[in-house]
PDB file of C-alpha atoms in Angstrom:
ATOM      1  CA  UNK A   1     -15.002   7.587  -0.686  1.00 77.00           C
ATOM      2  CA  UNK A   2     -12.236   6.407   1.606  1.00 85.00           C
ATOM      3  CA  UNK A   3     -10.826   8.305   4.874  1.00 92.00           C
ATOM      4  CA  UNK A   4      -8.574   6.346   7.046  1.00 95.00           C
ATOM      5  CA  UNK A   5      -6.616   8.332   9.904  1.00 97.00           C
ATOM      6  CA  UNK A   6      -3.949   7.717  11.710  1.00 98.00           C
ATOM      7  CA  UNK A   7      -1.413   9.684  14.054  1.00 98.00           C
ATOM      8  CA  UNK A   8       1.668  11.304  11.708  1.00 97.00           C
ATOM      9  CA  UNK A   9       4.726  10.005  14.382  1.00 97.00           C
ATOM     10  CA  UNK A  10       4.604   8.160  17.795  1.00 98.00           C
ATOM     11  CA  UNK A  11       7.790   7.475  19.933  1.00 97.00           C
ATOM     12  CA  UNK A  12       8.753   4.874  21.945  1.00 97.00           C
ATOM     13  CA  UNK A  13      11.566   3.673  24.393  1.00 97.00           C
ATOM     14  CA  UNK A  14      12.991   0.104  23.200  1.00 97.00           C
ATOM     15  CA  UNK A  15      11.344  -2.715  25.454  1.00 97.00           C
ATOM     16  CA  UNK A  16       8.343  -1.144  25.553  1.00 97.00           C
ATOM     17  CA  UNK A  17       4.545  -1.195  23.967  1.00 97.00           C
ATOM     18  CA  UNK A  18       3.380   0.990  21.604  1.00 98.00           C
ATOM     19  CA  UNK A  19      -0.425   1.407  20.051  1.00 98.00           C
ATOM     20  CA  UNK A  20      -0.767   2.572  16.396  1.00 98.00           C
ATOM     21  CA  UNK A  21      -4.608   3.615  15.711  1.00 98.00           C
ATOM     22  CA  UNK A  22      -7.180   3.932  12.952  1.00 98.00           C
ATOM     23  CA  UNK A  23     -10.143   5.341  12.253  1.00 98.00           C
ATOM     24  CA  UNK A  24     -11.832   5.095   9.021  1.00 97.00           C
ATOM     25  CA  UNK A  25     -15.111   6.100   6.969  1.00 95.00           C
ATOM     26  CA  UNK A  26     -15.334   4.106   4.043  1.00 90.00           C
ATOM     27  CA  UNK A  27     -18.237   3.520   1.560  1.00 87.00           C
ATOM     28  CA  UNK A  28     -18.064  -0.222   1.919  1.00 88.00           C
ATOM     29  CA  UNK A  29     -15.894  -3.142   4.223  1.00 91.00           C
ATOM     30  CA  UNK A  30     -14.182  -6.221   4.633  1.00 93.00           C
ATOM     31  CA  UNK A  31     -11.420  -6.033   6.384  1.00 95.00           C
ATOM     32  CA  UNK A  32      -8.258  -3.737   8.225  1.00 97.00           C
ATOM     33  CA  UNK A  33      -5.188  -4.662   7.194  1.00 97.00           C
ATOM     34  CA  UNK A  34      -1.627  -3.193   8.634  1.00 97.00           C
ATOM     35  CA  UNK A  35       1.660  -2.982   6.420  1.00 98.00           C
ATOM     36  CA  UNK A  36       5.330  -2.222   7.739  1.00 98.00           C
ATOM     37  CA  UNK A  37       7.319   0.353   5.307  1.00 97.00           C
ATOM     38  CA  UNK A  38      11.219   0.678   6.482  1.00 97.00           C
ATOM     39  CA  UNK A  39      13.036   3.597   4.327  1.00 93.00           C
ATOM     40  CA  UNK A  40      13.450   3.153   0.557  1.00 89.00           C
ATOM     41  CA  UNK A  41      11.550  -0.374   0.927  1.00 93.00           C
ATOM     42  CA  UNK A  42       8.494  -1.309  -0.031  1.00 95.00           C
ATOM     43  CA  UNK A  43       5.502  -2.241   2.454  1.00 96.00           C
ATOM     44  CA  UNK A  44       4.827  -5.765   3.484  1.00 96.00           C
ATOM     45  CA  UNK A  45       2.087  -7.055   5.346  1.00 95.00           C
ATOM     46  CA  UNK A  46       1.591  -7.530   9.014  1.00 96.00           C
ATOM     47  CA  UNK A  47      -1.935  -8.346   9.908  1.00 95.00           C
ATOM     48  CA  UNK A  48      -5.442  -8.400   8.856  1.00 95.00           C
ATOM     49  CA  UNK A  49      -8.577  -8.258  11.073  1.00 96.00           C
ATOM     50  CA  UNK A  50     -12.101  -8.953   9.046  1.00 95.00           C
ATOM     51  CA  UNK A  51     -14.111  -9.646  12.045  1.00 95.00           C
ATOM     52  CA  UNK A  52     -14.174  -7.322  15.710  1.00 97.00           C
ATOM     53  CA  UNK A  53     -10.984  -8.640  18.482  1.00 97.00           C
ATOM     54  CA  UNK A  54      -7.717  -9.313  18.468  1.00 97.00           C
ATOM     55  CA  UNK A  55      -5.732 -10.862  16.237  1.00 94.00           C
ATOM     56  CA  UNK A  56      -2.287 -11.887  17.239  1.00 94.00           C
ATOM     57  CA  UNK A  57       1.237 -12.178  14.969  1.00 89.00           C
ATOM     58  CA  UNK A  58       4.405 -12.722  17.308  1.00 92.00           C
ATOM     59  CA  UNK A  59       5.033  -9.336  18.837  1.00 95.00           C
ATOM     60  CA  UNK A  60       2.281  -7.968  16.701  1.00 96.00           C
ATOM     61  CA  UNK A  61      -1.516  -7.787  17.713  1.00 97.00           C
ATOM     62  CA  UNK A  62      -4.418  -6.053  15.592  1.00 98.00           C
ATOM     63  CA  UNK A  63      -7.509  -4.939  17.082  1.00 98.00           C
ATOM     64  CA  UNK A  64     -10.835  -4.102  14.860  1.00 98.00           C
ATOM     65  CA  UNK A  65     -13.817  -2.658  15.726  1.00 97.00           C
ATOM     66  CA  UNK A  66     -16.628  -2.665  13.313  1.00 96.00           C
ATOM     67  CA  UNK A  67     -19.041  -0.726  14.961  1.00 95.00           C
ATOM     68  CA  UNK A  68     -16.569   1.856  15.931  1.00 96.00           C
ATOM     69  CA  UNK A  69     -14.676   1.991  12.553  1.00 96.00           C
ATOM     70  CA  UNK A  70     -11.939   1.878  14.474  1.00 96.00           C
ATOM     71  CA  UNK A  71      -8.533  -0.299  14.720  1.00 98.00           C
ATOM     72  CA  UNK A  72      -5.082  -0.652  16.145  1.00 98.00           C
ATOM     73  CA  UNK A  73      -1.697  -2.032  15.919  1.00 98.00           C
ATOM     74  CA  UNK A  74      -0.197  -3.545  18.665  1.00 98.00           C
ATOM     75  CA  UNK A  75       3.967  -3.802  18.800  1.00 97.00           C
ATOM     76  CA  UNK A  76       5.343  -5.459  22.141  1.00 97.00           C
ATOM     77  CA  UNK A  77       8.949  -5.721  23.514  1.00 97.00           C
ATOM     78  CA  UNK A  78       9.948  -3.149  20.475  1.00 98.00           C
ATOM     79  CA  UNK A  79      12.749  -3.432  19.178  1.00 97.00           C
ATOM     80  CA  UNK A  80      14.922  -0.586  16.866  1.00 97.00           C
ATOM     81  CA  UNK A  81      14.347  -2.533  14.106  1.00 97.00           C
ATOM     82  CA  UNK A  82      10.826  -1.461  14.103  1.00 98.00           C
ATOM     83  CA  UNK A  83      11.651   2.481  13.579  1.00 98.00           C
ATOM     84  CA  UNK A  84       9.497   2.503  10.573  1.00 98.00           C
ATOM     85  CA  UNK A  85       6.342   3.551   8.736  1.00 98.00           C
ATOM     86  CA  UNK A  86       2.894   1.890   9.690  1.00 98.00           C
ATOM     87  CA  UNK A  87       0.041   1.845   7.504  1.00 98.00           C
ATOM     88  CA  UNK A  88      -3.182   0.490   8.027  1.00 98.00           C
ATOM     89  CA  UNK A  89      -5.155  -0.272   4.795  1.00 97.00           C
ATOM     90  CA  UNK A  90      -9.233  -1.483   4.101  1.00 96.00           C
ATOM     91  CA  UNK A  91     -10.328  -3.849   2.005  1.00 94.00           C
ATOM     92  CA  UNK A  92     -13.181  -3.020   0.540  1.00 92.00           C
ATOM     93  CA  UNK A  93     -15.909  -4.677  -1.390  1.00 88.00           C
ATOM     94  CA  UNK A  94     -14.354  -4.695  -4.843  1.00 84.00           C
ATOM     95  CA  UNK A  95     -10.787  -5.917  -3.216  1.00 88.00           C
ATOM     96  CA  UNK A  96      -9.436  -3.099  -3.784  1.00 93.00           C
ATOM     97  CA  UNK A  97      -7.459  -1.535  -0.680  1.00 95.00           C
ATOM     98  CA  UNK A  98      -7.012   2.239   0.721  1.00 96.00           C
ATOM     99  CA  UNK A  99      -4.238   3.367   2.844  1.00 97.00           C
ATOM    100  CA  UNK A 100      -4.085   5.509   5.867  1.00 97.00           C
ATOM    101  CA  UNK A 101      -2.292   8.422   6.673  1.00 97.00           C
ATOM    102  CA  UNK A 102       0.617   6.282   7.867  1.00 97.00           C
ATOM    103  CA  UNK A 103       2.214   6.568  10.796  1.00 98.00           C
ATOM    104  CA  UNK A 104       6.350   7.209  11.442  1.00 98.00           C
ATOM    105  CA  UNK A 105       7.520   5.254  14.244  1.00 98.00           C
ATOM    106  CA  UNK A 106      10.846   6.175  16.033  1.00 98.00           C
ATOM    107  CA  UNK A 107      12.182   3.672  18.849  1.00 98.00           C
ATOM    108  CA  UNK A 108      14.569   5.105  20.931  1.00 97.00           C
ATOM    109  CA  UNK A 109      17.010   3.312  23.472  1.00 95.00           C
TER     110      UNK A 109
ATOM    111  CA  UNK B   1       2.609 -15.865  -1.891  1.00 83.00           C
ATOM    112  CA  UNK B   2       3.730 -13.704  -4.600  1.00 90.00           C
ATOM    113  CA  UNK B   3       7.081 -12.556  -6.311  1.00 93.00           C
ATOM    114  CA  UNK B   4       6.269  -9.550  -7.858  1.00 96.00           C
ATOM    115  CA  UNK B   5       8.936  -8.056 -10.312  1.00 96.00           C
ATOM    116  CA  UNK B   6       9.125  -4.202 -11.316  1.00 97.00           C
ATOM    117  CA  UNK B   7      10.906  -2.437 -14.047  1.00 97.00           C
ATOM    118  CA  UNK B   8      12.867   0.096 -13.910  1.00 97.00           C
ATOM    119  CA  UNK B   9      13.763   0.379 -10.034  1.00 97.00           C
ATOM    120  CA  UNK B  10      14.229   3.932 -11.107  1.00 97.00           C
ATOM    121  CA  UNK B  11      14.606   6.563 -13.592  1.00 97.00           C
ATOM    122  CA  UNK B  12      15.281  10.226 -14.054  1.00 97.00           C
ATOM    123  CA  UNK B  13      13.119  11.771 -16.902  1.00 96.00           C
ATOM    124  CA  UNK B  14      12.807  15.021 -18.301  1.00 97.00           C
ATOM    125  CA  UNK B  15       9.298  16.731 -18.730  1.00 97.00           C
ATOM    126  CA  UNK B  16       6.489  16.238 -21.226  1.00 97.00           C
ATOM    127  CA  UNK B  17       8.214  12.637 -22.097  1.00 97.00           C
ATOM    128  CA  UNK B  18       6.570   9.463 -21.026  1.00 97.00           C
ATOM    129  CA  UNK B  19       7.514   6.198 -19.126  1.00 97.00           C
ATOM    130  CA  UNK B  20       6.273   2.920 -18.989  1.00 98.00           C
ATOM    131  CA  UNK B  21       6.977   0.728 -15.501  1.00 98.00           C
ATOM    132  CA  UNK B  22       6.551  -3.118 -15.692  1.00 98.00           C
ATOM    133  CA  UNK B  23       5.020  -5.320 -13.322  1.00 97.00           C
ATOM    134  CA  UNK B  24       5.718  -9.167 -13.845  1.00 97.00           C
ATOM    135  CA  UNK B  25       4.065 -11.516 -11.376  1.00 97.00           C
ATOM    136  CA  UNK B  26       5.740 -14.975 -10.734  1.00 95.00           C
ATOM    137  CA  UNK B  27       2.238 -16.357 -10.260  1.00 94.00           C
ATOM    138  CA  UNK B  28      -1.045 -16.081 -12.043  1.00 93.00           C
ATOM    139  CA  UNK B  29      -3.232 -13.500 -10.365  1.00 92.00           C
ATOM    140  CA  UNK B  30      -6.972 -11.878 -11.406  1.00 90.00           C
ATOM    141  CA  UNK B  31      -6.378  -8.135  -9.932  1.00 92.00           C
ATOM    142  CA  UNK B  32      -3.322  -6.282  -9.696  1.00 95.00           C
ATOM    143  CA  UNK B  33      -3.035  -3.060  -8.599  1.00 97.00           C
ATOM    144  CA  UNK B  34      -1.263   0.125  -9.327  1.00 98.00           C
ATOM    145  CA  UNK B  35      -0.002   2.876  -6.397  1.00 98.00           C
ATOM    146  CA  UNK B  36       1.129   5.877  -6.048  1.00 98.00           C
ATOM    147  CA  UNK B  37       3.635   6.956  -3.034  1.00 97.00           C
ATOM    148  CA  UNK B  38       4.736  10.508  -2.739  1.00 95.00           C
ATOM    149  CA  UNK B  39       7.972  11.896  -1.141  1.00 91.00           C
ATOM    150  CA  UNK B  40       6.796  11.359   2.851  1.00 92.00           C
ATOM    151  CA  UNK B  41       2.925  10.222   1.913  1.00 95.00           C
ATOM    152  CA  UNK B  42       0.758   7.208   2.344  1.00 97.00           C
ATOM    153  CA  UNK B  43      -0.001   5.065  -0.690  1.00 97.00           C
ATOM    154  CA  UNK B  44      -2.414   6.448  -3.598  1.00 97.00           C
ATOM    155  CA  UNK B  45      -4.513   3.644  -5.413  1.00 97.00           C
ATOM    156  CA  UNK B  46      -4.497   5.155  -9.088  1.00 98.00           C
ATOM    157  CA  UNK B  47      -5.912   1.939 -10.530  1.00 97.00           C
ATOM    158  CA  UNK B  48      -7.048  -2.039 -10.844  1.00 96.00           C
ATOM    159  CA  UNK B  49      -6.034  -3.706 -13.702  1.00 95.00           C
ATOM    160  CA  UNK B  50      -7.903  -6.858 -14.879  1.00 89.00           C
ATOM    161  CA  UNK B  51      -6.792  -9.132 -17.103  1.00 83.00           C
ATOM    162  CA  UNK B  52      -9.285  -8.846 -20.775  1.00 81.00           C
ATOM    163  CA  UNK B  53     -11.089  -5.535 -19.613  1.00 84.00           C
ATOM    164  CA  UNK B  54     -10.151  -1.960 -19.151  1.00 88.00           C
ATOM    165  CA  UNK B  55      -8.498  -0.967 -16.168  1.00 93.00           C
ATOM    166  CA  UNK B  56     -10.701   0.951 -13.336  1.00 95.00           C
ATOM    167  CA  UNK B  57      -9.051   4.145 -11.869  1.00 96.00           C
ATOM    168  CA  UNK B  58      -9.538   6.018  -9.116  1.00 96.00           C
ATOM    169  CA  UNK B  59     -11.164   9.253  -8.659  1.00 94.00           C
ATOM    170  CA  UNK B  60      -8.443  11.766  -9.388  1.00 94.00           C
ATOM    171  CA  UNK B  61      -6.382   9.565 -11.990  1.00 97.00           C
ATOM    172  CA  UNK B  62      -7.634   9.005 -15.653  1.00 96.00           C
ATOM    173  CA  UNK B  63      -6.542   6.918 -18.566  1.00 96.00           C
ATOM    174  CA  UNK B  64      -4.991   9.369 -20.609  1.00 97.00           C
ATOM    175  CA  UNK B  65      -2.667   9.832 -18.530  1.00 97.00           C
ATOM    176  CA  UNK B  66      -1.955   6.754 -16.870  1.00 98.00           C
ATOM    177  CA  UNK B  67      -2.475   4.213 -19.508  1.00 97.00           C
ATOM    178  CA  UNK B  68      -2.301   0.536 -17.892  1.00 96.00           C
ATOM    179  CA  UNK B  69      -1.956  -2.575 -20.004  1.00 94.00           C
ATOM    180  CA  UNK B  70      -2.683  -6.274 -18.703  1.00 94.00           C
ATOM    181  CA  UNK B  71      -2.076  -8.620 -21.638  1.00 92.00           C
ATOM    182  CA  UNK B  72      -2.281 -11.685 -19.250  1.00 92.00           C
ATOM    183  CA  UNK B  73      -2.388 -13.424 -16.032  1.00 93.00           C
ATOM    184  CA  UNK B  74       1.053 -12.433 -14.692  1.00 95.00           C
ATOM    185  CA  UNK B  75       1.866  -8.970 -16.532  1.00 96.00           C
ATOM    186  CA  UNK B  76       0.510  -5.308 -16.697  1.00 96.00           C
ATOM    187  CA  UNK B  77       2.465  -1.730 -17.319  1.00 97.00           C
ATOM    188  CA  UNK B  78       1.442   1.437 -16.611  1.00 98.00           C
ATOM    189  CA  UNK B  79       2.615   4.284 -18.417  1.00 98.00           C
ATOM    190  CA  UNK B  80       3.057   7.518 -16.848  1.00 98.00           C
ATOM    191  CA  UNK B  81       2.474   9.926 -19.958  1.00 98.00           C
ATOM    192  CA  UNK B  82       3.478  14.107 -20.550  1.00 97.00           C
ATOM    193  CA  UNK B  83       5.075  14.002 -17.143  1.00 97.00           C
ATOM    194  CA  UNK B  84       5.744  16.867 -14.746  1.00 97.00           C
ATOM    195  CA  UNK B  85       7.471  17.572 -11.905  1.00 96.00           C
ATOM    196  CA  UNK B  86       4.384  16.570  -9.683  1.00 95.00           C
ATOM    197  CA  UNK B  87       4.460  13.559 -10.951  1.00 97.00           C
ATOM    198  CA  UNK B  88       7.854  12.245  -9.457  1.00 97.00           C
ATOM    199  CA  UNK B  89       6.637   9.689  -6.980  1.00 97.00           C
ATOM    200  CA  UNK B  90       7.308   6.096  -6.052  1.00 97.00           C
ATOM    201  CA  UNK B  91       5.093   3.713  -8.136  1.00 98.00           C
ATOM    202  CA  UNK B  92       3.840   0.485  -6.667  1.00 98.00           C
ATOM    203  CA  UNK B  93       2.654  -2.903  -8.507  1.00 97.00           C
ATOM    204  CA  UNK B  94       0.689  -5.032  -6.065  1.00 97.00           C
ATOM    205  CA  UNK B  95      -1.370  -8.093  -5.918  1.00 96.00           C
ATOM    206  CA  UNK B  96      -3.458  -9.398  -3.060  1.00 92.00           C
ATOM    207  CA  UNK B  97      -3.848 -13.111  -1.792  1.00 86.00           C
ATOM    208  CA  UNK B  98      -7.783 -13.640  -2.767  1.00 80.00           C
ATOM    209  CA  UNK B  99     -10.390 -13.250   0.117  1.00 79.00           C
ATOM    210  CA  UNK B 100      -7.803 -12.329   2.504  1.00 83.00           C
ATOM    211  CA  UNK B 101      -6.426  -8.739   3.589  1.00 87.00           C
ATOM    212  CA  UNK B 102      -2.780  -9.525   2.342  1.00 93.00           C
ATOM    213  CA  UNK B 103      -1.414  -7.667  -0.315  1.00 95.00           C
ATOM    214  CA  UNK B 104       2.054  -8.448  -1.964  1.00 95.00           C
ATOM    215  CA  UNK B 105       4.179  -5.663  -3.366  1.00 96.00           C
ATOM    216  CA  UNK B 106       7.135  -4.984  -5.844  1.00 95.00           C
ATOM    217  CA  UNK B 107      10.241  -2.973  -5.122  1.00 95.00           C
ATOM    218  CA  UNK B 108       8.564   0.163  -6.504  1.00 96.00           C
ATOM    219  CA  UNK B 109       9.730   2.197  -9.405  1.00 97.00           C
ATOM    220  CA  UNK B 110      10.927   5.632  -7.807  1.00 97.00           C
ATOM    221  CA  UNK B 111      10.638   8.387 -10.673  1.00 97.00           C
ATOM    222  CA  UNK B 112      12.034  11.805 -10.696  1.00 97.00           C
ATOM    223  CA  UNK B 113      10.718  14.474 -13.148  1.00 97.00           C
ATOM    224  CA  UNK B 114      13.177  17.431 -14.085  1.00 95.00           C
TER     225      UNK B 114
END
C-alpha cells in the first residue's frame, strides 16, 4: 500500500520561506512529485524529484530523500497568490501516482 | 503537454441513478487515470484505464460500480453507477508525461448526490 503524510495547514507571513514536508511508505518508487491546488481548480504540477537533492523551479525547490522516504517543498519570497493546497504525490512502479494528505497553505501580509 | 477535456463540469443527481463523466485527451496517451477528491481531502486513485484491456482499480473501488471505458488513444468515461450521497465528490481525469513525475489534469467533474 501507499501512506504519504503531510502537515494539514502551515502559515506564513508574505516575503517569507515556507517548508512543506513528506513522508511516505510505499510498496514500490520512482519518484516525488508536488502539485499546487487553488480553490475550485484543479491541481497542476510543480516539481518532481526521482533521485536524492534539490531540485529547483523559480521560487520553488523540492528536496528528496530516498533513504529517508522523506521530501519537501520549498516556496521562497511567497507571495498571496500561493494561499493554496499542496500535495505531494509518488510515482510508483506501474506509473501510477498516490497523493498525500495535502497540505492548506495560508499567506498572510 | 496535455489538454485534457472533462464532461460535465458538474451535475446534481438524485440517488440510485447513474452518471457517466468524459475524459477527452487532445493528445494520444497509453494510461489515463481516474481520481477521486472529496469535500476538503487529498486525491483518491480509483483506477488506470488502458487502452484494449480492462481497467485496474484500486483497493477499495470495483468495477461494478465504477465502470470505466477506453475505446481509444485519447478517450475513456467512467461511470459512477447506483449513486449515494457518499459518493458526491470531485472526479479527476489525468494523464502523465511518460517516465517523468508530471501528471496533467482536467477541470474535474464536481458531483452532488441528493
Amino acid at each position: 500500500g501507499q501512506s504519504l503524510e503531510q502537515p494539514s495547514e502551515v502559515t506564513a507571513v508574505e516575503g517569507a520561506i515556507v517548508q512543506i514536508n513528506c513522508t511516505y511508505q510505499t510498496s514500490g518508487f520512482y519518484g516525488l512529485s508536488w502539485y499546487q491546488q487553488h480553490d475550485g481548480g484543479a491541481p497542476t504540477f510543480l516539481s518532481y524529484n526521482a533521485l536524492d537533492g534539490l531540485e529547483e523551479t523559480g521560487r520553488f525547490s523540492s528536496f528528496l530523500s530516498r533513504s529517508d522516504s522523506y521530501g519537501y517543498l520549498l516556496l521562497q519570497e511567497l507571495q498571496m497568490k500561493d494561499s493554496a493546497s499542496y500535495f505531494c504525490a509518488v510515482r510508483a512502479p506501474g506509473n501510477q501516482f498516490y497523493f498525500g494528505t495535502g497540505t492548506s497553505l495560508t499567506v498572510i501580509p | 503537454s496535455a489538454v485534457i477535456s472533462q464532461k460535465p463540469s458538474r451535475d446534481i443527481c438524485q440517488r440510485g441513478t447513474s452518471l457517466t463523466i468524459q475524459c477527452q485527451v487532445d493528445s494520444q496517451v497509453t494510461m489515463m487515470f481516474w481520481y477521486r477528491q472529496q469535500p476538503g481531502q487529498s486525491l483518491t486513485l480509483i483506477a488506470t484505464a488502458n487502452q484494449g484491456s480492462e481497467a485496474t482499480y484500486e483497493s477499495g473501488f470495483v468495477i461494478d460500480k465504477f465502470p470505466i471505458s477506453r475505446p481509444n488513444l485519447t478517450f475513456s468515461t467512467l461511470t459512477v453507477s447506483n449513486m449515494s450521497p457518499e459518493d458526491s465528490s470531485i472526479y479527476l481525469c489525468s494523464v502523465a508525461t511518460p517516465g517523468t513525475g508530471e501528471l496533467f489534469f482536467g477541470e474535474g467533474s464536481r458531483l452532488t448526490v441528493l
